[in-house]
Amino acid sequence: MPQAFRSVFERLRSDDNYREILGSSAANLALRIVGIAVGYLFIFLISKIYGADVLGLYTLSVTVMMVFTVIGRMGMDLAMVKHIATALQLNKPGRIKEAFIKSLTLLIPVGVFLSLILFLASEIIADDLFQKPKLVPYLKVISIAVLPMMMRHFVSECYRGFKMIRSYAFSQNVGYFLLASLLLAILSLADRDILNPNIAFTGSLVILMFTGLTHLNSIVNRDEAPSSKDWKVSGLFSFAFPMMLTGSLLLISGWVITLILGIYVDEAQVGVYSVALKVATLSSFILLSINSIVAPRFAQLHASGDHEGLKRYAGQTAKVVFMSSMPVAIVIALLRDFILGIFGSEFADGSFVLLILLAGQFFNFFGGSVGHFLNMTGNQKVMRNIVIICAAVNLVF
């Protein structure tokens, strides 16, 4: 390890915040590595068994579905992190149960409605938007996953608010790809139907939705009765709305490239791009792991008025993220042809694309957990405005 890196680690090793960053994220990092592995296994199975064309159609259908889920979540999942962390800090557990129940009464009907809309509009989206009639059955199958995907995010963020990092990591990163890989392997042994990837993906999310909500409900119900005077559904939504815009634009800004590619290039090229993007995001997996623990900590420090502690904690997380992520990005850049070749010879065309995507990831992990910092410190509107500008620039380019 370079001397400069080693000296920074030595200075921070005795700091309580630093120990929390590494200690709390260690288990999450391990589970995230498992999640990355099974995620790549799922993509590998699709590419090897069904080819780049099916991978491209799967990617397009999932991307469309994710746009629907981002709209449907309305920022309520991210808002739950702050609601739970703040309620625990103020010792008001009744507010958690109330926010949980009222959020679900809003999210579930919206999810069912959006699922129906996607199912009915699948032919219009496939034929008129993408000019790909073969995409229709993929969209119909994946439309069932709208509500389960919304619930996956909601349950995961609740776990994060409670600082249940292992449960968060499994729900967010491991569970659905692990189940999807198992289901895909079973389905492929029985019949290599081209819709198997979408069926396996949807099935895994349905299972996780029921198990996750059941588990979380048992945790929430351990607390006192909800204090109905604290929250109204409209109040929860108004708090979450800026986060909805931020989250929606941030994710859609990333997905818009896939959507535009789906309009102008064939399915195989979409598949190649999706693999290159997935490999590039490997360089930021440590940032994503640390993000799992910092959001509730940011919220608690802000709620307690400890601005100096908040500043110190944010700076330390940024240092750890950068020093951990940069070596990973360099290794990926050097071995990019070999890594892409694992998925098949047809994916070698994504080598230069991978370099460009890695350059983008550099700026992602260079800044640290800036999005969570703004959202958890009452600056969600500032974050929203930043993302609006970035989304507009991305769309124009």
XYZ file of C-alpha atoms in Angstrom:
397
model
C 0.000 0.000 0.000
C 1.396 3.459 -0.882
C 2.756 5.423 2.104
C 0.179 8.193 1.694
C -2.687 5.694 1.802
C -1.174 3.862 4.778
C -0.695 7.042 6.809
C -4.325 8.062 6.290
C -5.544 4.657 7.472
C -3.261 4.831 10.507
C -4.539 8.283 11.500
C -8.134 7.213 11.220
C -7.850 3.758 12.752
C -8.282 5.072 16.292
C -11.335 7.164 15.415
C -14.751 5.826 16.481
C -16.451 6.976 13.291
C -13.844 5.300 11.144
C -14.240 2.046 13.043
C -17.989 2.244 12.527
C -17.560 2.844 8.800
C -15.345 -0.206 8.353
C -16.841 -2.381 11.079
C -20.485 -1.884 10.131
C -19.808 -2.113 6.424
C -17.660 -5.258 6.618
C -20.598 -7.665 6.749
C -22.452 -5.618 4.157
C -19.377 -5.591 1.938
C -19.101 -9.370 2.165
C -22.776 -9.802 1.301
C -22.469 -7.258 -1.495
C -19.591 -9.263 -2.963
C -21.842 -12.323 -2.850
C -24.575 -10.235 -4.464
C -22.234 -9.107 -7.220
C -21.204 -12.719 -7.805
C -24.770 -14.035 -8.111
C -25.747 -10.997 -10.170
C -23.001 -11.771 -12.641
C -23.965 -15.435 -12.492
C -27.480 -14.534 -13.584
C -26.223 -12.420 -16.485
C -23.673 -15.110 -17.351
C -26.387 -17.777 -17.503
C -28.516 -15.635 -19.807
C -25.603 -14.783 -22.107
C -24.288 -18.345 -22.303
C -27.604 -20.203 -22.578
C -29.728 -17.705 -24.511
C -27.233 -15.312 -26.183
C -26.844 -11.557 -26.504
C -30.215 -11.065 -28.238
C -32.225 -12.451 -25.321
C -29.974 -10.616 -22.851
C -30.710 -7.391 -24.713
C -34.488 -7.973 -24.631
C -34.323 -8.913 -20.957
C -32.316 -5.748 -20.204
C -34.734 -3.506 -22.099
C -37.793 -4.998 -20.409
C -36.264 -4.736 -16.932
C -35.212 -1.135 -17.607
C -38.760 -0.199 -18.630
C -40.118 -1.955 -15.540
C -37.660 -0.101 -13.308
C -38.844 3.245 -14.664
C -42.364 2.306 -13.575
C -41.166 1.241 -10.120
C -39.204 4.439 -9.532
C -42.326 6.457 -10.257
C -44.429 4.129 -8.111
C -42.143 4.278 -5.084
C -42.625 8.066 -4.948
C -39.532 8.419 -2.774
C -41.326 6.743 0.143
C -38.629 4.085 0.473
C -35.803 6.618 0.862
C -37.919 8.717 3.191
C -38.389 5.705 5.483
C -34.644 5.712 6.212
C -34.886 9.182 7.698
C -38.236 8.536 9.406
C -36.919 5.439 11.174
C -33.488 6.842 12.058
C -34.966 10.092 13.380
C -37.704 8.323 15.357
C -35.123 6.068 16.989
C -32.946 9.078 17.799
C -35.928 10.861 19.401
C -37.138 7.638 21.094
C -40.531 7.725 19.353
C -40.964 4.183 17.931
C -44.693 4.717 17.422
C -43.889 7.038 14.533
C -42.103 4.184 12.751
C -45.132 1.904 12.810
C -47.410 4.681 11.639
C -45.135 5.677 8.759
C -44.778 2.003 7.775
C -48.521 1.315 7.681
C -49.512 4.530 5.942
C -46.730 4.235 3.364
C -47.909 0.743 2.401
C -51.529 1.884 2.077
C -50.318 4.303 -0.585
C -47.657 2.196 -2.320
C -49.527 -1.091 -2.815
C -52.492 0.289 -4.828
C -50.141 2.433 -6.905
C -47.942 -0.598 -7.636
C -50.889 -2.720 -8.759
C -52.125 0.102 -10.988
C -48.730 0.646 -12.631
C -48.313 -3.095 -13.183
C -51.627 -3.165 -15.051
C -50.652 -0.110 -17.104
C -47.357 -1.699 -18.177
C -49.089 -4.951 -19.114
C -51.715 -3.192 -21.243
C -49.189 -0.822 -22.851
C -46.596 -3.493 -23.650
C -47.432 -3.641 -27.360
C -47.359 0.144 -27.725
C -44.007 0.367 -25.950
C -42.461 -2.501 -27.927
C -43.839 -1.610 -31.371
C -44.073 2.182 -31.365
C -41.208 3.173 -29.059
C -38.561 0.498 -29.646
C -39.784 -0.980 -32.952
C -39.089 -4.425 -31.485
C -42.194 -6.657 -31.614
C -40.247 -9.471 -29.930
C -40.119 -7.320 -26.785
C -43.893 -7.627 -26.157
C -43.951 -10.935 -24.207
C -40.906 -9.849 -22.182
C -42.756 -6.707 -21.073
C -45.927 -8.636 -20.237
C -44.043 -11.024 -17.964
C -41.965 -8.327 -16.299
C -45.045 -6.160 -15.641
C -45.906 -8.566 -12.802
C -42.649 -7.511 -11.094
C -43.563 -3.817 -10.693
C -45.112 -4.083 -7.217
C -42.626 -6.727 -5.947
C -39.698 -4.539 -7.043
C -41.233 -1.533 -5.304
C -41.622 -3.582 -2.131
C -38.057 -4.869 -2.378
C -36.769 -1.298 -2.278
C -39.190 -0.311 0.481
C -38.278 -3.257 2.717
C -34.551 -2.765 2.076
C -34.629 0.909 3.027
C -36.580 0.120 6.198
C -33.863 -2.363 7.146
C -31.293 0.354 6.560
C -33.178 2.790 8.781
C -33.094 0.209 11.577
C -29.352 -0.299 10.872
C -30.028 -3.960 10.088
C -27.140 -3.972 7.640
C -27.059 -7.719 6.968
C -30.780 -7.831 6.235
C -30.447 -4.737 4.060
C -27.543 -6.194 2.102
C -29.306 -9.514 1.521
C -32.571 -7.881 0.460
C -30.951 -5.222 -1.709
C -28.089 -7.130 -3.284
C -28.186 -10.881 -2.803
C -31.686 -12.289 -2.491
C -33.330 -11.585 -5.800
C -30.361 -12.485 -8.015
C -29.652 -15.607 -5.951
C -33.244 -16.794 -6.272
C -33.395 -15.682 -9.914
C -30.254 -17.683 -10.753
C -31.654 -20.793 -9.066
C -35.013 -20.415 -10.803
C -33.342 -19.783 -14.168
C -31.181 -22.896 -13.807
C -34.238 -25.012 -12.978
C -36.316 -23.548 -15.798
C -33.493 -23.957 -18.307
C -33.105 -27.642 -17.450
C -36.807 -28.189 -18.072
C -37.296 -26.006 -21.149
C -35.090 -23.315 -22.707
C -37.908 -20.894 -23.341
C -36.594 -17.445 -24.234
C -38.853 -15.898 -21.558
C -37.194 -17.884 -18.766
C -34.914 -14.998 -17.660
C -37.914 -12.716 -17.125
C -39.949 -15.450 -15.435
C -37.062 -16.268 -13.069
C -36.426 -12.593 -12.270
C -40.111 -11.915 -11.594
C -40.532 -15.065 -9.497
C -37.605 -14.169 -7.269
C -39.049 -10.715 -6.574
C -42.487 -12.100 -5.713
C -40.924 -14.472 -3.158
C -38.843 -11.679 -1.613
C -41.821 -9.336 -1.423
C -43.848 -11.707 0.761
C -40.960 -12.848 2.950
C -39.571 -9.325 3.377
C -42.880 -7.689 4.305
C -43.676 -10.512 6.735
C -40.311 -10.121 8.466
C -40.468 -6.341 8.587
C -44.042 -6.384 9.877
C -42.952 -8.541 12.831
C -40.214 -6.009 13.648
C -42.463 -2.969 13.402
C -45.197 -4.591 15.501
C -42.789 -5.034 18.411
C -43.070 -1.295 18.976
C -45.860 0.649 20.640
C -49.105 1.543 18.911
C -48.747 4.153 16.180
C -49.142 7.772 17.232
C -51.740 8.788 14.691
C -51.345 12.508 15.373
C -47.777 12.613 14.027
C -48.286 11.732 10.377
C -50.815 11.877 7.602
C -50.368 10.166 4.251
C -50.249 13.566 2.572
C -47.510 14.650 4.984
C -45.450 11.550 4.296
C -45.814 12.079 0.561
C -44.913 15.779 0.671
C -41.734 14.922 2.585
C -40.844 12.117 0.177
C -41.753 13.957 -3.046
C -38.402 15.769 -3.518
C -36.647 12.443 -2.902
C -38.936 10.834 -5.469
C -37.919 13.382 -8.076
C -34.266 12.989 -7.154
C -34.340 9.201 -7.147
C -36.428 9.022 -10.303
C -34.254 11.388 -12.284
C -31.027 9.884 -10.986
C -31.997 6.359 -11.973
C -33.769 7.287 -15.184
C -30.729 9.370 -16.130
C -28.695 6.172 -15.978
C -31.309 4.058 -17.727
C -32.054 6.549 -20.490
C -28.938 5.393 -22.347
C -30.226 1.825 -22.423
C -33.650 3.026 -23.528
C -32.237 5.162 -26.340
C -29.956 2.323 -27.431
C -33.035 0.102 -27.551
C -34.585 2.486 -30.070
C -31.585 2.845 -32.387
C -29.591 -0.406 -32.198
C -30.376 -4.123 -32.218
C -30.914 -6.337 -29.188
C -27.391 -7.788 -29.263
C -25.756 -4.361 -28.929
C -28.013 -3.541 -25.992
C -26.839 -6.791 -24.403
C -23.176 -5.891 -24.929
C -23.697 -2.448 -23.399
C -25.526 -3.897 -20.395
C -22.603 -6.218 -19.634
C -20.065 -3.379 -19.998
C -22.142 -1.220 -17.645
C -22.394 -3.993 -15.084
C -18.633 -4.549 -15.142
C -17.939 -0.811 -14.808
C -20.129 -0.490 -11.722
C -17.898 -3.030 -9.973
C -15.521 -0.153 -9.242
C -18.167 1.543 -7.080
C -19.364 -1.445 -5.084
C -17.465 -0.246 -1.996
C -19.211 3.130 -2.251
C -22.547 1.326 -2.426
C -21.610 -0.807 0.584
C -20.681 2.215 2.689
C -23.830 4.030 1.533
C -25.762 1.287 3.294
C -24.641 2.479 6.729
C -24.021 6.213 6.347
C -27.570 7.372 5.525
C -29.106 6.686 8.964
C -25.922 7.955 10.638
C -26.126 11.210 8.677
C -29.784 11.575 9.705
C -29.049 10.958 13.390
C -26.110 13.387 13.534
C -28.182 16.032 11.786
C -31.176 15.466 14.089
C -28.965 15.810 17.177
C -27.403 19.047 15.892
C -23.862 17.621 15.872
C -22.691 19.507 12.783
C -18.998 19.072 13.535
C -19.438 15.326 13.930
C -21.454 15.239 10.707
C -18.695 17.050 8.831
C -16.018 14.728 10.185
C -18.033 11.583 9.455
C -18.762 12.644 5.849
C -15.096 13.420 5.205
C -13.925 10.094 6.566
C -16.379 8.094 4.474
C -15.243 9.947 1.344
C -11.585 9.073 2.050
C -12.335 5.399 2.616
C -14.456 5.181 -0.539
C -11.855 6.754 -2.795
C -8.863 4.805 -1.508
C -10.779 1.528 -1.748
C -12.402 2.075 -5.142
C -9.553 3.494 -7.208
C -7.454 0.268 -7.262
C -10.525 -1.733 -8.330
C -11.165 0.638 -11.241
C -7.539 0.353 -12.396
C -7.639 -3.459 -12.327
C -10.882 -3.533 -14.334
C -9.420 -1.155 -16.927
C -6.310 -3.305 -17.353
C -8.221 -6.603 -17.564
C -11.285 -5.352 -19.423
C -10.865 -7.586 -22.507
C -10.434 -10.704 -20.392
C -13.429 -9.837 -18.165
C -15.748 -9.150 -21.092
C -14.576 -12.336 -22.821
C -15.928 -14.407 -19.932
C -19.463 -13.605 -21.091
C -18.716 -14.663 -24.673
C -16.731 -13.520 -27.697
C -19.567 -11.271 -28.905
C -19.153 -9.077 -25.811
C -15.555 -8.110 -26.667
C -16.930 -5.170 -28.681
C -17.720 -3.438 -25.383
C -14.045 -2.866 -24.466
C -13.872 0.849 -25.325
C -17.373 1.439 -23.967
C -16.207 -0.049 -20.666
C -13.338 2.462 -20.477
C -15.742 5.365 -20.943
C -18.078 4.004 -18.272
C -15.140 3.561 -15.869
C -14.279 7.233 -16.318
C -17.807 8.079 -15.200
C -17.546 5.766 -12.210
C -14.355 7.573 -11.139
C -16.337 10.751 -10.503
C -18.989 8.683 -8.748
C -16.699 7.302 -6.059
C -14.485 10.424 -5.960
C -17.265 12.461 -4.330
C -18.302 9.899 -1.713
C -21.840 9.591 -0.323
C -22.953 13.050 -1.430
C -26.508 12.092 -2.397
C -27.290 10.478 0.935
C -25.637 13.388 2.760
C -27.931 15.937 1.116
C -31.093 13.838 1.441
C -30.532 13.039 5.120
C -29.666 16.611 6.170
C -32.770 18.401 4.906
C -31.225 19.332 1.552
C -33.280 16.964 -0.586
C -34.474 19.865 -2.742
C -30.873 20.878 -3.475
C -30.116 17.290 -4.465
C -33.227 17.271 -6.633
C -32.083 20.378 -8.515
C -28.609 18.952 -9.088
C -30.039 15.724 -10.481
C -32.458 17.612 -12.763
C -29.518 19.424 -14.344
C -27.499 16.210 -14.699
C -30.458 14.318 -16.207
C -31.014 17.091 -18.754
C -27.346 17.113 -19.769
C -27.320 13.318 -20.026
C -30.437 13.277 -22.191
C -29.087 15.961 -24.568
C -25.732 14.178 -24.960
